[in-house]
Coordinates of N, CA and C in Angstrom, one line a residue:
X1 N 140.3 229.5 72.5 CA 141.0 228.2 72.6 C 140.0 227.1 72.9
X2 N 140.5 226.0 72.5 CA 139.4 224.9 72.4 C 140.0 224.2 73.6
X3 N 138.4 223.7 74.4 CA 139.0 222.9 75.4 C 138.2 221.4 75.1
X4 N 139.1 220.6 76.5 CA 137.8 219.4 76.4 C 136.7 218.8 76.8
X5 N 136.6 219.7 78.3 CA 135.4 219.5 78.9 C 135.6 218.3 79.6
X6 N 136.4 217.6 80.6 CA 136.6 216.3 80.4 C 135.4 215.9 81.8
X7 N 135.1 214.8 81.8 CA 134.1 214.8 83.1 C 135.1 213.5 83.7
X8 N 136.4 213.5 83.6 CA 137.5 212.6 84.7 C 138.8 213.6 83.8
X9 N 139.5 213.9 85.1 CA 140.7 214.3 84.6 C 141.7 214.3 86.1
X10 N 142.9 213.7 85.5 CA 144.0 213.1 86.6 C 145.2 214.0 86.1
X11 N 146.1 214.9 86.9 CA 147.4 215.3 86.2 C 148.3 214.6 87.3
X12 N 149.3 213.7 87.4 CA 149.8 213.0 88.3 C 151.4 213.2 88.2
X13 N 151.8 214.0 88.6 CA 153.5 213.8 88.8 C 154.1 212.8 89.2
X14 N 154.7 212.1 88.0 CA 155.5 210.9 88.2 C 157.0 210.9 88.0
X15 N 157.5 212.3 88.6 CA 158.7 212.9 88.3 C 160.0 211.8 89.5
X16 N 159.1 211.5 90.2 CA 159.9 211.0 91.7 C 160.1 209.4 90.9
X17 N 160.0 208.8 90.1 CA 159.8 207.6 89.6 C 161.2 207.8 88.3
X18 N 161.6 208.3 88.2 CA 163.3 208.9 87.5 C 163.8 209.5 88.1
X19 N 165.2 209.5 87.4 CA 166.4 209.5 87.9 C 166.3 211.3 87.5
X20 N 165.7 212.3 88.4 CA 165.7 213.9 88.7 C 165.9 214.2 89.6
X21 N 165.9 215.2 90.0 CA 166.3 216.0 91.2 C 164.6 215.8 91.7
X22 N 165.2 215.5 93.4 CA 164.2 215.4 94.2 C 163.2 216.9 94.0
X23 N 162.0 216.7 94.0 CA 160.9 217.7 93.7 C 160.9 218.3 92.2
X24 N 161.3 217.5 91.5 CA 160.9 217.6 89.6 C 160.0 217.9 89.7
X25 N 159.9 218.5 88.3 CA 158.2 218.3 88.1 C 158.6 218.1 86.3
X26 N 159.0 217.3 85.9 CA 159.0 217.0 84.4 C 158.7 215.8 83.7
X27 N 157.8 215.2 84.6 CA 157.2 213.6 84.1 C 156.1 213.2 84.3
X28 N 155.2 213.2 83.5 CA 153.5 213.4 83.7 C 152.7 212.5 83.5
X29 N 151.8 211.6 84.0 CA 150.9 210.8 83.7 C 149.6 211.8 83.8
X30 N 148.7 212.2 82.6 CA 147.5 212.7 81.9 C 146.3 211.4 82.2
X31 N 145.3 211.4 82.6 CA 144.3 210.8 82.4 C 143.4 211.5 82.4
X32 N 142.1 211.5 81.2 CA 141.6 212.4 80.6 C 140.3 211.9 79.8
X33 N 139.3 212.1 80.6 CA 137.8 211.6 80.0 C 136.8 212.3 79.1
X34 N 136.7 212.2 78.0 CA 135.9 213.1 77.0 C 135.2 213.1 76.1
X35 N 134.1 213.2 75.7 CA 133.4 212.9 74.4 C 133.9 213.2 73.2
X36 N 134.9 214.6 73.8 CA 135.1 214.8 72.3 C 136.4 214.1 72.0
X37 N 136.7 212.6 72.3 CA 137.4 211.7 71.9 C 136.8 210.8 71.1
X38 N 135.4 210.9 71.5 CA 134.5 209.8 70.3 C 135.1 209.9 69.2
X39 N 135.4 209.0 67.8 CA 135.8 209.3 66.6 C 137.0 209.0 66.2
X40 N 137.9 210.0 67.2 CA 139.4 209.9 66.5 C 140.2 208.4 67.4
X41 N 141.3 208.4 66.5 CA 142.2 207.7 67.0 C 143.1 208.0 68.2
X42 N 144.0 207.1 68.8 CA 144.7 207.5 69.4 C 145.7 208.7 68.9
X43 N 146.2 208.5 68.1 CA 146.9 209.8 67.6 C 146.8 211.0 67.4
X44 N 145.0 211.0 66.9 CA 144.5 212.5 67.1 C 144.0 212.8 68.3
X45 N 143.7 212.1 68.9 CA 143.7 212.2 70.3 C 144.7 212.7 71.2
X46 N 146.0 212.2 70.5 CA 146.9 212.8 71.2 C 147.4 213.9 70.9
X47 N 147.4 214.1 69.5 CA 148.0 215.6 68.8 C 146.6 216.6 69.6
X48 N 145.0 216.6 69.9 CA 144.5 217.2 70.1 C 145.3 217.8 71.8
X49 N 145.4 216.8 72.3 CA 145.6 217.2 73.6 C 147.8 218.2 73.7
X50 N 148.1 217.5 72.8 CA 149.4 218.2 73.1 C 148.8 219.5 72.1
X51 N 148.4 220.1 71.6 CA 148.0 221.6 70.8 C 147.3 222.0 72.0
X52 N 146.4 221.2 72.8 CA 145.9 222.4 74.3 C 147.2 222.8 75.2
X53 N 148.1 221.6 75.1 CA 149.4 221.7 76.3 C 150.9 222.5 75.7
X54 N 150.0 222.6 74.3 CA 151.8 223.5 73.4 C 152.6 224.6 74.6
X55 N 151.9 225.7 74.7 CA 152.7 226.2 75.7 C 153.1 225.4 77.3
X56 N 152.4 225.3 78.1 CA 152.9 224.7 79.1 C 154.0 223.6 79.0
X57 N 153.8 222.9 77.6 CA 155.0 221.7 77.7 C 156.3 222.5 77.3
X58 N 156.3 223.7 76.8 CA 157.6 224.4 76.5 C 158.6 224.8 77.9
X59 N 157.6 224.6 78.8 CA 158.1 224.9 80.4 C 159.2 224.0 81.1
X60 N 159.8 223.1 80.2 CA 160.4 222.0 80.8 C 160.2 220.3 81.0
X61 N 158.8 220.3 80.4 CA 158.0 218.9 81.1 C 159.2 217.9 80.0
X62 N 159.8 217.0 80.6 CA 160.1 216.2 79.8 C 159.1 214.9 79.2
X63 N 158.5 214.4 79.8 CA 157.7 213.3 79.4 C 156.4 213.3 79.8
X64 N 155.3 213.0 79.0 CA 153.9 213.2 79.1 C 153.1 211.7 78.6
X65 N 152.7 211.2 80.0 CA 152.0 209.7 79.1 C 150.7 210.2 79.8
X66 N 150.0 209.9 77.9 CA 148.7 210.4 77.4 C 147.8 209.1 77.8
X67 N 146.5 208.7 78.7 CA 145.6 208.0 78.9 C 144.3 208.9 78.7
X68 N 144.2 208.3 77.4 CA 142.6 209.5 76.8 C 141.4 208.5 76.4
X69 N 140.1 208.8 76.7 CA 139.1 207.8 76.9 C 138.1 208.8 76.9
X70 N 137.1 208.1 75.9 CA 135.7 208.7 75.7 C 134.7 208.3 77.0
X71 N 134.1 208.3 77.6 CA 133.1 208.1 78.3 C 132.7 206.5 78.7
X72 N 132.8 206.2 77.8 CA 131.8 204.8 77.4 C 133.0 203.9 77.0
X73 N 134.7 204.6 76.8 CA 135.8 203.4 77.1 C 135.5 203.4 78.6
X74 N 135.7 204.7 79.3 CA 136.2 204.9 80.7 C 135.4 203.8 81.5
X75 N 134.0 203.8 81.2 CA 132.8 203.0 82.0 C 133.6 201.6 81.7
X76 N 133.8 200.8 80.3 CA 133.9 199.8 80.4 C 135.6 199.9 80.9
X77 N 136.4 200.1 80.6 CA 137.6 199.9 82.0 C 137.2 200.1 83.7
X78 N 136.1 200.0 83.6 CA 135.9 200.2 85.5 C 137.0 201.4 86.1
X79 N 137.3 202.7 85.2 CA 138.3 203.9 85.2 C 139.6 203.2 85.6
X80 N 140.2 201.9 85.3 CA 141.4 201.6 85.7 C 142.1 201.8 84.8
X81 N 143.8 202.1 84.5 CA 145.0 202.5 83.8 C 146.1 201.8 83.8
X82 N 146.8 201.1 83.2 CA 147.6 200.6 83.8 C 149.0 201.3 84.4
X83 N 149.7 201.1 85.0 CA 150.5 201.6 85.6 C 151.6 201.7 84.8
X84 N 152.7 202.8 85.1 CA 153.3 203.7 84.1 C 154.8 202.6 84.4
X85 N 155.6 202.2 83.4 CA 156.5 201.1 83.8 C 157.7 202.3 84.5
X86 N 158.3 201.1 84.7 CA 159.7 202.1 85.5 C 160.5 202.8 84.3
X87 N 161.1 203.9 85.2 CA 162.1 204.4 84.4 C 163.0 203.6 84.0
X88 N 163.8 203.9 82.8 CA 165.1 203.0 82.4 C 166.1 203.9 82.5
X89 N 166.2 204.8 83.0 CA 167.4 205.0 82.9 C 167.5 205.7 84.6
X90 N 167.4 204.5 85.2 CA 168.0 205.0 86.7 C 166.9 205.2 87.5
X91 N 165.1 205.0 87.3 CA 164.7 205.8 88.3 C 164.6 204.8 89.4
X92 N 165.4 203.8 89.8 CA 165.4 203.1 91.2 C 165.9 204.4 92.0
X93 N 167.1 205.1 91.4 CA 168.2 205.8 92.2 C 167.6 206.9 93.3
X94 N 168.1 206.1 94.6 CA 167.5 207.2 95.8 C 168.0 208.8 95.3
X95 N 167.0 209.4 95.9 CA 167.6 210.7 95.4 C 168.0 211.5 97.6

């Protein structure tokens, strides 16, 4: 299996930020540093990384926000991301 070697990598449960049952785990912010992102687009970028996650996303994950950066993006963002907007469908709702 092909991996990416990533030299930054974040897996961040943002399951508490929707409308789920307290202690989800089905809403994921990915941040993911690589060379072997030089080249492609965002999209192959992201098809590469959901073919490493095929199985584990069959587990229930409902939403996966992909932040993928070669090296030399990551340096010039000073490693900042912007922040994942709110849920729309409820996630104010105390649980």
């Amino acid at each position: 299996m092909e991996t990416l070697d990533p030299s930054h990598l974040e897996v961040i449960n943002e399951s508490h930020q929707h409308n789920v049952p307290v202690d989800s785990e089905s809403h994921f912010k990915v941040i993911a540093v690589s060379d072997q992102f030089e080249g492609l687009n965002r999209i192959q970028r992201h098809r590469k990384v959901n073919q490493l996650l095929a199985e584990p996303l069959q587990q229930g994950v409902h939403a996966l926000s992909l932040h993928l950066w070669t090296s030399t993006e990551w340096m010039s963002r000073n490693g900042m991301v912007a922040d994942s907007p709110n849920c729309r469908g409820g996630g104010s709702h105390t649980h």
